[in-house]
Coordinates of C-alpha atoms and ligand atoms in Angstrom, one line a residue:
X950 CA 148.7 470.2 24.7
X951 CA 151.2 472.3 22.9
X952 CA 154.8 471.4 22.5
X953 CA 156.7 472.8 25.5
X954 CA 159.8 474.4 24.0
X955 CA 158.4 476.2 21.0
X956 CA 155.4 477.8 22.5
X957 CA 155.5 479.4 25.9
X958 CA 152.4 479.1 28.0
X959 CA 150.3 481.9 29.3
X960 CA 148.4 482.6 32.5
X961 CA 144.9 484.1 32.5
X962 CA 144.0 485.6 35.9
X963 CA 140.2 485.1 35.7
X964 CA 137.4 486.3 37.9
X965 CA 134.6 483.8 38.2
X966 CA 132.1 486.1 39.7
X967 CA 130.3 485.7 43.1
X968 CA 128.6 482.4 42.6
X969 CA 125.7 482.7 40.2
X970 CA 127.0 480.9 37.1
X971 CA 125.1 483.5 35.0
X972 CA 127.6 486.1 36.2
X973 CA 130.6 484.4 34.7
X974 CA 131.8 486.6 31.9
X975 CA 131.7 485.4 28.3
X976 CA 135.5 485.7 28.3
X977 CA 135.8 483.5 31.5
X978 CA 133.7 480.8 29.9
X979 CA 135.8 480.9 26.7
X980 CA 139.0 480.6 28.6
X981 CA 137.8 477.8 30.9
X982 CA 136.8 475.8 27.8
X983 CA 140.2 476.2 26.3
X984 CA 142.5 475.8 29.3
X985 CA 145.1 473.0 29.7
X986 CA 145.3 473.7 33.4
X987 CA 142.8 475.4 35.7
X988 CA 143.9 476.3 39.2
X989 CA 140.8 477.3 41.1
X990 CA 139.7 478.7 44.5
X991 CA 136.8 477.7 46.7
X992 CA 134.3 480.5 46.0
X993 CA 133.8 479.9 42.3
X994 CA 130.4 479.0 40.9
X995 CA 129.6 475.4 41.3
X996 CA 129.2 474.8 37.6
X997 CA 132.2 477.0 36.6
X998 CA 134.3 474.0 35.6
X999 CA 131.6 472.2 33.8
X1000 CA 132.8 473.6 30.5
X1001 CA 136.4 472.6 31.1
X1002 CA 137.9 470.1 28.7
X1003 CA 137.7 466.5 29.7
X1004 CA 141.5 466.2 29.6
X1005 CA 142.2 469.5 31.4
X1006 CA 144.1 469.5 34.6
X1007 CA 141.8 470.9 37.3
X1008 CA 143.5 471.7 40.6
X1009 CA 142.0 473.1 43.7
X1010 CA 144.4 475.6 45.3
X1011 CA 142.1 477.2 47.9
X1012 CA 141.8 476.6 51.6
X1013 CA 141.9 473.0 52.6
X1014 CA 139.8 471.1 55.1
X1015 CA 138.7 474.3 56.9
X1016 CA 142.3 474.9 57.8
X1017 CA 145.4 475.9 56.0
X1018 CA 145.3 477.4 52.5
X1019 CA 147.6 476.0 49.9
X1020 CA 150.5 478.3 50.5
X1021 CA 150.5 481.2 48.1
X1022 CA 154.1 480.4 47.0
X1023 CA 153.0 477.0 45.9
X1024 CA 150.2 478.3 43.8
X1025 CA 152.5 480.9 42.2
X1026 CA 155.2 478.3 41.6
X1027 CA 152.7 476.0 40.0
X1028 CA 151.4 478.8 37.8
X1029 CA 154.9 479.5 36.6
X1030 CA 155.8 475.8 36.2
X1031 CA 152.7 475.0 34.1
X1032 CA 153.1 478.1 31.9
X1033 CA 156.7 477.1 31.3
X1034 CA 155.6 473.7 30.2
X1035 CA 153.8 475.6 27.4
X1036 CA 150.3 475.2 28.9
X1037 CA 147.4 477.6 28.7
X1038 CA 146.7 478.2 32.4
X1039 CA 143.6 479.7 33.9
X1040 CA 143.9 480.9 37.5
X1041 CA 140.2 481.0 38.4
X1042 CA 139.2 483.1 41.4
X1043 CA 135.9 484.0 43.0
X1044 CA 134.6 487.5 42.2
X1045 CA 137.2 489.7 40.7
X1046 CA 140.9 488.6 40.7
X1047 CA 142.1 492.0 41.8
X1048 CA 139.7 492.6 44.6
X1049 CA 141.0 490.8 47.7
X1050 CA 141.9 487.9 45.4
X1051 CA 145.7 488.2 45.6
X1052 CA 145.6 488.5 41.8
X1053 CA 148.0 491.4 42.0
X1054 CA 150.6 489.4 43.8
X1055 CA 150.3 486.5 41.3
X1056 CA 150.6 489.0 38.4
X1057 CA 153.8 490.4 39.9
X1058 CA 155.3 487.0 40.3
X1059 CA 154.4 486.1 36.8
X1060 CA 155.9 489.4 35.5
X1061 CA 159.1 488.6 37.5
X1062 CA 159.3 485.1 36.0
X1063 CA 158.8 486.6 32.5
X1064 CA 155.5 484.7 32.0
X1065 CA 152.8 486.3 29.8
X1066 CA 149.5 486.9 31.6
X1067 CA 146.3 488.7 31.2
X1068 CA 143.5 489.6 33.6
X1069 CA 139.8 488.9 33.1
X1070 CA 137.9 491.0 35.6
X1071 CA 135.0 489.4 37.4
X1072 CA 131.8 490.6 39.1
X1073 CA 133.0 491.3 42.6
X1074 CA 131.0 489.9 45.5
X1075 CA 130.6 493.2 47.3
X1076 CA 128.8 494.8 44.5
X1077 CA 127.0 491.7 43.3
X1078 CA 125.7 490.5 46.7
X1079 CA 124.5 494.0 47.4
X1080 CA 122.7 494.2 44.1
X1081 CA 121.1 490.8 44.6
X1082 CA 119.9 492.0 48.0
X1083 CA 118.4 495.2 46.4
X1084 CA 121.2 497.5 47.6
X1085 CA 122.7 499.9 45.1
X1086 CA 126.2 500.6 46.6
X1087 CA 125.9 504.2 45.5
X1088 CA 122.7 506.1 45.3
X1089 CA 122.0 509.7 44.4
X1090 CA 121.4 511.6 47.6
X1091 CA 122.4 508.8 49.9
X1092 CA 125.9 507.8 49.0
X1093 CA 128.4 509.2 46.5
X1094 CA 131.2 506.9 47.2
X1095 CA 131.9 503.2 48.0
X1096 CA 134.8 501.7 49.8
X1097 CA 135.6 498.0 49.5
X1098 CA 137.2 497.0 52.7
X1099 CA 138.8 493.7 53.7
X1100 CA 138.0 492.2 57.1
X1101 CA 141.7 491.7 57.5
X1102 CA 144.9 493.0 56.0
X1103 CA 147.7 490.9 57.4
X1104 CA 147.0 487.3 56.8
X1105 CA 149.2 485.9 59.5
X1106 CA 148.3 488.4 62.1
X1107 CA 147.0 486.8 65.3
X1108 CA 143.5 487.8 66.3
X1109 CA 143.6 491.2 68.0
X1110 CA 146.8 492.2 66.4
X1111 CA 145.2 495.0 64.5
X1112 CA 144.8 498.6 65.7
X1113 CA 141.2 498.0 66.5
X1114 CA 139.8 499.6 69.6
X1115 CA 137.4 496.9 70.4
X1116 CA 138.1 493.2 70.5
X1117 CA 135.7 491.0 68.7
X1118 CA 133.3 489.3 71.1
X1119 CA 133.0 486.1 69.1
X1120 CA 129.3 486.5 69.7
X1121 CA 128.5 486.1 66.0
X1122 CA 130.0 482.7 65.5
X1123 CA 127.5 480.2 64.1
X1124 CA 125.8 478.1 66.8
X1125 CA 122.9 480.1 68.1
X1126 CA 119.6 478.3 68.7
X1127 CA 117.7 477.1 65.8
X1128 CA 114.5 478.4 67.4
X1129 CA 115.7 481.9 67.1
X1130 CA 116.4 481.3 63.5
X1131 CA 113.0 479.8 62.9
X1132 CA 111.2 482.8 64.3
X1133 CA 113.1 485.2 62.2
X1134 CA 111.4 486.9 59.3
X1135 CA 114.2 486.2 56.9
X1136 CA 112.3 483.4 55.2
X1137 CA 114.5 480.4 54.6
X1138 CA 116.7 481.1 57.5
X1139 CA 117.0 478.0 59.7
X1140 CA 117.5 475.8 56.7
X1141 CA 119.8 478.1 54.9
X1142 CA 123.0 476.8 56.4
X1143 CA 122.1 473.3 55.2
X1144 CA 121.4 474.2 51.5
X1145 CA 124.5 476.2 51.3
X1146 CA 126.6 473.4 52.6
X1147 CA 124.8 471.0 50.4
X1148 CA 125.5 473.2 47.4
X1149 CA 129.2 473.3 48.3
X1150 CA 129.3 469.6 49.0
X1151 CA 127.8 468.6 45.8
X1152 CA 129.9 471.1 44.0
X1153 CA 132.9 469.5 45.7
X1154 CA 131.8 466.0 44.7
X1155 CA 132.6 467.1 41.1
X1156 CA 136.2 467.8 42.0
X1157 CA 138.8 465.5 43.2
X1158 CA 139.2 467.7 46.2
X1159 CA 135.7 467.1 47.4
X1160 CA 136.3 467.0 51.1
X1161 CA 138.4 470.0 51.2
X1162 CA 135.9 472.2 49.6
X1163 CA 132.9 471.1 51.6
X1164 CA 134.8 471.4 54.8
X1165 CA 136.0 474.8 53.9
X1166 CA 132.5 475.9 53.1
X1167 CA 131.5 475.2 56.7
X1168 CA 134.5 476.8 58.2
X1169 CA 134.7 480.5 58.1
X1170 CA 137.0 481.9 55.5
X1171 CA 140.5 483.3 56.3
X1172 CA 139.1 486.8 56.5
X1173 CA 137.1 485.8 59.5
X1174 CA 140.0 485.1 61.8
X1175 CA 141.7 488.4 62.1
X1176 CA 140.8 491.9 62.8
X1177 CA 141.6 494.5 60.3
X1178 CA 144.6 496.6 60.7
X1179 CA 143.5 500.1 59.7
X1180 CA 142.7 503.5 60.6
X1181 CA 139.2 503.2 62.0
X1182 CA 138.7 507.0 62.3
X1183 CA 139.4 507.4 58.6
X1184 CA 137.1 504.6 57.7
X1185 CA 134.3 505.8 60.0
X1186 CA 134.6 509.2 58.4
X1187 CA 134.5 507.9 54.9
X1188 CA 131.7 509.8 53.1
X1189 CA 129.9 506.9 51.6
X1190 CA 129.1 503.1 51.7
X1191 CA 131.5 500.7 53.3
X1192 CA 131.4 497.2 52.0
X1193 CA 133.3 494.7 54.1
X1194 CA 134.5 491.4 52.7
X1195 CA 134.7 489.0 55.6
X1196 CA 133.0 486.3 57.5
X1197 CA 130.6 486.9 60.3
X1198 CA 133.1 486.3 63.0
X1199 CA 134.8 489.6 62.7
X1200 CA 131.5 491.5 62.5
X1201 CA 131.1 492.4 66.1
X1202 CA 134.6 493.8 66.3
X1203 CA 134.2 495.8 63.1
X1204 CA 130.8 497.2 64.1
X1205 CA 132.1 498.2 67.5
X1206 CA 135.3 499.8 66.1
X1207 CA 133.3 501.8 63.6
X1208 CA 130.9 503.1 66.3
X1209 CA 133.8 503.9 68.6
X1210 CA 135.5 505.8 65.8
X1211 CA 132.4 507.9 65.3
X1212 CA 130.1 506.2 62.8
X1213 CA 126.5 506.5 64.1
X1214 CA 125.3 503.5 65.9
X1215 CA 122.0 503.9 64.1
X1216 CA 123.6 503.6 60.6
X1217 CA 121.8 500.9 58.5
X1218 CA 123.8 497.7 57.9
X1219 CA 123.0 494.7 55.7
X1220 CA 124.7 491.4 55.8
X1221 CA 124.4 489.3 52.7
X1222 CA 125.3 485.6 53.0
X1223 CA 125.9 483.5 49.9
X1224 CA 125.2 486.4 47.6
X1225 CA 123.9 485.5 44.2
X1226 CA 123.7 481.8 45.1
X1227 CA 120.4 480.0 45.3
X1228 CA 120.8 480.1 49.1
X1229 CA 121.3 483.8 49.4
X1230 CA 120.1 485.3 52.7
X1231 CA 120.1 488.9 53.8
X1232 CA 119.7 490.3 57.3
X1233 CA 119.5 494.0 58.1
X1234 CA 120.0 496.1 61.2
X1235 CA 122.1 498.9 62.4
X1236 CA 125.7 499.2 63.4
X1237 CA 124.5 498.8 66.9
X1238 CA 122.3 495.7 66.3
X1239 CA 123.8 493.8 63.4
X1240 CA 126.2 491.6 65.4
X1241 CA 123.3 490.3 67.4
X1242 CA 121.1 489.8 64.4
X1243 CA 123.8 487.9 62.6
X1244 CA 124.3 485.7 65.6
X1245 CA 120.6 485.0 66.0
X1246 CA 120.3 484.2 62.3
X1247 CA 123.4 482.1 62.3
X1248 CA 124.9 483.9 59.4
X1249 CA 127.8 482.2 57.8
X1250 CA 130.6 482.8 55.4
X1251 CA 130.8 483.8 52.6
X1252 CA 129.1 487.1 53.5
X1253 CA 129.6 490.8 52.8
X1254 CA 128.5 493.5 55.2
X1255 CA 127.2 496.8 53.7
X1256 CA 127.4 499.8 56.0
X1257 CA 125.6 503.0 55.1
X1258 CA 122.3 504.6 54.3
X1259 CA 121.9 502.5 51.1
X1260 CA 121.6 499.3 53.2
X1261 CA 118.1 500.4 54.1
X1262 CA 117.1 500.3 50.5
X1263 CA 117.0 496.5 50.5
X1264 CA 113.7 496.8 52.4
X1265 CA 112.1 498.4 49.4
X1266 CA 114.3 497.1 46.5
X1267 CA 114.8 493.5 47.4
X1268 CA 113.8 491.7 44.2
X1269 CA 115.1 488.2 44.5
X1270 CA 112.0 486.0 44.6
X1271 CA 111.9 483.1 47.0
X1272 CA 112.2 480.5 44.3
X1273 CA 110.4 477.2 44.3
X1274 CA 113.4 475.0 43.8
X1275 CA 115.7 476.8 46.1
X1276 CA 118.0 474.4 47.9
X1277 CA 117.3 471.5 45.6
X1278 CA 119.8 469.8 43.3
X1279 CA 118.5 468.5 40.0
X1280 CA 120.5 466.3 37.7
X1281 CA 120.1 466.8 33.9
X1282 CA 121.1 463.7 31.9
X1283 CA 120.3 464.9 28.4
X1284 CA 123.0 465.6 25.9
X1285 CA 125.0 468.7 26.6
X1286 CA 124.0 470.3 23.3
X1287 CA 120.3 470.1 24.3
X1288 CA 120.6 470.5 28.1
X1289 CA 121.0 474.3 28.3
X1290 CA 117.3 475.2 28.1
X1291 CA 116.3 472.8 30.8
X1292 CA 119.3 473.7 32.9
X1293 CA 118.6 477.4 32.6
X1294 CA 114.9 476.9 33.5
X1295 CA 115.8 474.9 36.6
X1296 CA 118.4 477.5 37.7
X1297 CA 115.9 480.3 37.2
X1298 CA 113.6 478.4 39.6
X1299 CA 116.4 478.3 42.2
X1300 CA 117.7 474.8 41.7
X1301 CA 121.3 473.8 41.6
X1302 CA 121.7 472.0 38.4
X1303 CA 124.0 469.0 38.1
X1304 CA 125.0 468.5 34.5
X1305 CA 125.4 464.8 33.7
X1306 CA 125.1 464.4 30.0
X1307 CA 125.8 460.7 29.5
X1308 CA 124.8 460.9 25.8
X1309 CA 125.5 462.9 22.8
X1310 CA 124.4 462.6 19.2
X1311 CA 126.4 462.2 16.1
X1312 CA 125.5 462.3 12.4
X1313 CA 125.1 458.9 10.7
X1314 CA 126.3 458.9 7.1
X1315 CA 126.2 455.1 6.8
X1316 CA 124.3 453.3 5.7
X1317 CA 122.5 456.4 4.4
X1318 CA 125.0 458.3 2.3
X1319 CA 124.6 462.1 2.2
X1320 CA 123.1 464.0 0.4
X1321 CA 119.4 463.6 0.8
X1322 CA 117.0 464.8 -1.9
X1323 CA 113.7 465.7 -0.4
X1324 CA 112.0 466.4 -3.8
X1325 CA 110.2 463.0 -4.1
X1326 CA 108.4 463.4 -0.9
X1327 CA 105.1 465.1 -0.2
X1328 CA 105.3 464.5 3.5
X1329 CA 108.3 464.9 5.7
X1330 CA 108.0 463.8 9.3
X1331 CA 110.7 465.0 11.7
X1332 CA 110.8 463.1 14.9
X1333 CA 113.1 465.0 17.2
X1334 CA 114.7 468.5 17.5
X1335 CA 118.0 466.8 16.7
X1336 CA 116.6 465.4 13.5
X1337 CA 115.9 468.9 12.3
X1338 CA 119.5 469.9 12.5
X1339 CA 120.8 466.7 10.9
X1340 CA 118.2 466.7 8.2
X1341 CA 119.0 470.2 7.1
X1342 CA 122.7 469.4 7.0
X1343 CA 121.9 466.5 4.6
X1344 CA 119.4 468.2 2.4
X1345 CA 120.3 468.6 -1.2
X1346 CA 117.7 468.9 -3.9
X1347 CA 120.2 469.9 -6.6
X1348 CA 118.9 473.5 -6.7
X1349 CA 119.6 474.8 -3.2
X1350 CA 122.7 474.4 -1.1
X1351 CA 122.7 471.9 1.7
X1352 CA 121.3 473.5 4.8
X1353 CA 118.8 475.7 2.8
X1354 CA 115.3 475.1 4.1
X1355 CA 113.8 476.0 0.7
X1356 CA 114.6 472.4 -0.4
X1357 CA 111.6 471.4 1.8
X1358 CA 109.2 473.8 0.0
X1359 CA 107.4 471.1 -1.9
X1360 CA 106.4 468.9 1.0
X1361 CA 104.3 469.2 4.1
X1362 CA 106.3 469.1 7.2
X1363 CA 105.1 467.2 10.3
X1364 CA 106.8 467.6 13.7
X1365 CA 106.5 465.0 16.4
X1366 CA 105.9 467.6 19.1
X1367 CA 106.2 471.2 20.2
X1368 CA 110.0 470.9 20.8
X1369 CA 110.6 469.7 17.3
X1370 CA 108.3 472.3 15.9
X1371 CA 110.3 474.9 17.8
X1372 CA 113.6 473.6 16.3
X1373 CA 112.0 473.8 12.9
X1374 CA 110.8 477.3 13.5
X1375 CA 114.3 478.4 14.5
X1376 CA 115.3 477.4 11.0
X1377 CA 112.5 479.3 9.4
X1378 CA 110.2 476.3 8.9
X1379 CA 106.7 476.4 10.2
X1380 CA 105.5 472.8 10.6
X1381 CA 102.2 472.0 9.0
X1382 CA 101.3 469.3 11.5
X1383 CA 102.2 469.4 15.2
X1384 CA 100.4 467.1 17.7
X1385 CA 100.0 468.4 21.3
X1386 CA 101.7 465.5 22.8
X1387 CA 105.2 464.4 22.1
X1388 CA 104.8 460.7 21.2
X1389 CA 104.7 458.9 17.9
X1390 CA 101.1 457.8 18.5
X1391 CA 99.9 461.4 18.7
X1392 CA 101.6 462.3 15.4
X1393 CA 99.9 459.3 13.8
X1394 CA 96.6 460.7 15.0
X1395 CA 97.4 464.2 13.9
X1396 CA 98.3 462.9 10.5
X1397 CA 95.0 461.1 10.1
X1398 CA 93.5 463.8 7.8
X1399 CA 96.7 464.5 5.9
X1400 CA 97.0 462.9 2.4
X1401 CA 100.3 461.8 1.1
X1402 CA 101.8 459.5 -1.4
X1403 CA 105.3 459.2 -0.3
X1404 CA 106.6 460.1 3.1
X1405 CA 110.1 460.6 4.5
X1406 CA 110.5 459.8 8.2
X1407 CA 113.7 461.6 9.5
X1408 CA 114.8 460.2 12.8
X1409 CA 117.4 458.7 15.0
X1410 CA 118.8 455.3 14.4
X1411 CA 117.2 453.8 17.4
X1412 CA 113.6 454.8 17.1
X1413 CA 110.3 453.1 17.3
X1414 CA 108.4 452.0 14.2
X1415 CA 105.0 453.2 15.3
X1416 CA 105.0 456.1 12.8
X1417 CA 106.3 454.5 9.7
X1418 CA 104.1 451.4 10.3
X1419 CA 101.0 453.6 10.7
X1420 CA 101.8 455.5 7.5
X1421 CA 102.4 452.3 5.6
X1422 CA 99.2 450.9 6.8
X1423 CA 97.5 453.9 5.1
X1424 CA 99.1 452.9 1.8
X1425 CA 101.7 455.6 1.9
X1426 CA 105.1 454.7 0.6
X1427 CA 107.5 455.4 3.5
X1428 CA 111.3 455.9 3.5
X1429 CA 112.9 455.9 6.9
X1430 CA 116.2 457.8 7.1
X1431 CA 118.3 457.3 10.2
X1432 CA 120.1 460.6 10.4
X1433 CA 122.0 460.3 13.7
X1434 CA 122.7 458.0 16.5
X1435 CA 123.1 458.4 20.2
X1436 CA 126.5 457.5 21.7
X1437 CA 127.8 457.5 25.2
X1438 CA 129.5 460.7 26.5
X1439 CA 132.2 459.8 29.0
X1440 CA 131.7 461.5 32.3
X1441 CA 134.0 461.7 35.3
X1442 CA 133.1 459.5 38.3
X1443 CA 132.5 462.6 40.4
X1444 CA 130.0 464.0 38.0
X1445 CA 128.1 460.7 37.9
X1446 CA 128.2 460.5 41.7
X1447 CA 126.8 464.0 42.0
X1448 CA 124.0 463.1 39.6
X1449 CA 123.2 459.9 41.3
X1450 CA 122.7 461.6 44.7
X1451 CA 120.9 464.7 43.5
X1452 CA 117.4 465.5 45.0
X1453 CA 115.9 464.9 41.5
X1454 CA 117.2 463.3 38.4
X1455 CA 115.6 464.0 35.1
X1456 CA 115.3 461.7 32.2
X1457 CA 114.2 463.2 28.9
X1458 CA 114.4 460.1 26.7
X1459 CA 114.9 456.3 26.9
X1460 CA 118.5 456.8 25.8
X1461 CA 119.2 459.1 28.7
X1462 CA 118.0 456.3 31.0
X1463 CA 120.0 453.5 29.3
X1464 CA 123.2 455.4 29.0
X1465 CA 123.0 456.9 32.5
X1466 CA 122.4 453.6 34.1
X1467 CA 125.2 452.0 32.2
X1468 CA 127.6 454.7 33.3
X1469 CA 126.5 455.4 36.8
X1470 CA 124.2 452.7 38.0
X1471 CA 120.9 453.5 39.7
X1472 CA 120.3 456.8 41.5
X1473 CA 120.5 456.9 45.3
X1474 CA 117.4 455.8 47.3
X1475 CA 116.6 459.4 48.2
X1476 CA 116.8 460.7 44.7
X1477 CA 113.5 461.3 42.9
X1478 CA 113.3 460.1 39.4
X1479 CA 111.5 462.5 36.9
X1480 CA 110.5 461.1 33.6
X1481 CA 109.4 463.1 30.6
X1482 CA 106.7 460.6 29.5
X1483 CA 105.4 457.1 29.2
X1484 CA 108.1 455.8 26.8
X1485 CA 110.9 457.0 29.1
X1486 CA 109.0 455.6 32.1
X1487 CA 108.7 452.2 30.4
X1488 CA 112.4 452.1 29.9
X1489 CA 113.0 453.1 33.6
X1490 CA 110.7 450.2 34.7
X1491 CA 112.5 447.8 32.4
X1492 CA 115.6 448.7 34.5
X1493 CA 113.7 448.1 37.7
X1494 CA 113.2 451.8 38.5
X1495 CA 109.9 453.4 39.2
X1496 CA 109.6 457.1 38.2
X1497 CA 108.4 459.3 41.1
X1498 CA 107.2 461.9 38.7
X1499 CA 106.0 461.6 35.1
X1500 CA 105.3 464.7 33.1
X1501 CA 101.8 464.9 31.6
X1502 CA 103.0 467.2 28.8
X1503 CA 105.9 465.4 27.3
X1504 CA 108.4 468.2 26.7
X1505 CA 110.8 470.3 28.8
X1506 CA 108.1 472.7 30.0
X1507 CA 105.9 469.7 31.0
X1508 CA 108.8 468.1 32.8
X1509 CA 109.7 471.2 34.7
X1510 CA 106.0 471.7 35.6
X1511 CA 105.7 468.2 37.0
X1512 CA 108.9 468.6 39.0
X1513 CA 107.6 471.9 40.4
X1514 CA 104.3 470.3 41.5
X1515 CA 106.2 467.5 43.3
X1516 CA 108.6 470.0 44.9
X1517 CA 105.7 472.1 46.2
X1518 CA 103.8 469.0 47.5
X1519 CA 106.9 467.6 49.2
X1520 CA 108.4 470.9 50.3
Ligands
SAH2581 N1 137.9 488.3 44.8 C1 136.6 488.1 45.5 C2 136.8 488.3 47.0 C3 137.6 487.2 47.7 S1 137.8 487.4 49.4 C4 135.6 489.1 44.9 O1 136.0 490.0 44.2 O2 134.5 489.0 45.2 C5 136.5 486.4 50.0 C6 135.4 487.2 50.6 O3 134.5 487.6 49.5 C7 134.5 486.4 51.5 O4 134.9 486.4 52.8 C8 133.2 487.2 51.4 O5 133.3 488.3 52.2 C9 133.2 487.7 50.0 N2 132.4 486.8 49.1 C10 132.8 486.0 48.1 N3 131.7 485.4 47.6 C11 130.6 485.9 48.2 C12 129.2 485.7 48.1 N4 128.7 484.8 47.1 N5 128.4 486.3 48.9 C13 128.9 487.1 49.8 N6 130.2 487.4 50.0 C14 131.1 486.8 49.2

């Protein structure tokens, strides 16, 4: 943290997008990673804070326990206080900070207090949820304008205080029969409430304010409670799409008021719940029917309502596939540096990923001092993707600079499996030998026809001796170089708990098993354990855990495939 007096802090008013972590901006991710303090709201993506510093202060300042919000003055005061302490503060809000996010109010308060601030726009829910539902908010020939409208304007106004003509009926509150939901054609409907809550709850488990967030997710948001206070005639006459930010409770009143003010009852309407989240649901109808449809489908906050001819396009343009892991949480225990490919794959399949990297790797310079001259070797075996990176860092043949792959030109290069081969390829090295399966025994087999005099085995400190032993047995002189070691990565208790109770927990190496169990203890009884292969499964069994799923192809693709098969069978 910076020294308070000399360096004044700064506040970044940052939009976190509508929920899909992929819609966080690059700038938002950078600032989250740097911040000393993050004050965040409820509707931010579940993994938005994953990249925050371990020592960052993370404070939830949204609505608590389904009831009162943290008063705005407190939030503003805290922003000012932290900035004055010299901290770099991120004020993280769902969607865009200046679209119904009270970002403008906070910016004014900061300006008055003489605090520097900047604004990082976010993808706003009204546009994003519509897009994810296949609705372009403007469309040539159908709509040449779009209005973003709040479901309420005066936060403290009692229900009915607005100038609406029709009172909300309350008919759209959640609680309709589940039979009705089941017979609907909106696929995941009856379950949808549950996954969304689950997503929020597991999100919440990561934060110290767990209960508040998950409660709040079940409650409707503040915009539900009040009727808007505006000129319905003007709104009804608006020549374009109306996008209402609000919960479902206000919907009947809004639809009624628009009809009464002259908007055609037959106008198409779409309601998008949990837009861009794995649990997104869309229902469509008309101004005349949407309230009843929403009630029947038990639509819940957060949701946006899109009124206008474009709403109908969702019928033909909906593109979001029903994804095979929708509604499931999957914990990823591998090191953060390697986790992203697996995490991204799982997210693309609809899973909510719980990042729980209990390990990381670090270079070993002792007892093997850098640099490493590869010239004496005619065979170089690389036994993990990590080893590729650490090997290249250490290479020095006296001719090329360290890191220059040309130093390996004189040797054959063997990769232990496809993942290592890929890592080599990324560095411009095409492995000469790659077994199909990622285990040392397979590499031994694949090397059977390869002649060598002297081999270098580049690997982690804690690795099996199958490969060096087999090479030695063939009369090859073998040097084993331990390039890196695996060490524990400290994780917060909440992250560990979230991982322990996920639907699936994935282990991609024996070290992930050992370090995870050390840090978190065994997974919950309902959690299915997914192992990448026999060596990892053996380590699980040594710890008294039986894997539910073992990949037959021992790499990330194989692991994902095995998980998918299990999810499909046990849907
Ligand atoms: N600043 C935010 C809006 C905050 S007001 C933005 O730019 O998106 C909160 C309202 O936003 C909710 O009541 C709901 O109407 C809408 N909203 C937020 N996230 C949403 C989501 N994932 N799907 C649908 N609506 C959402």
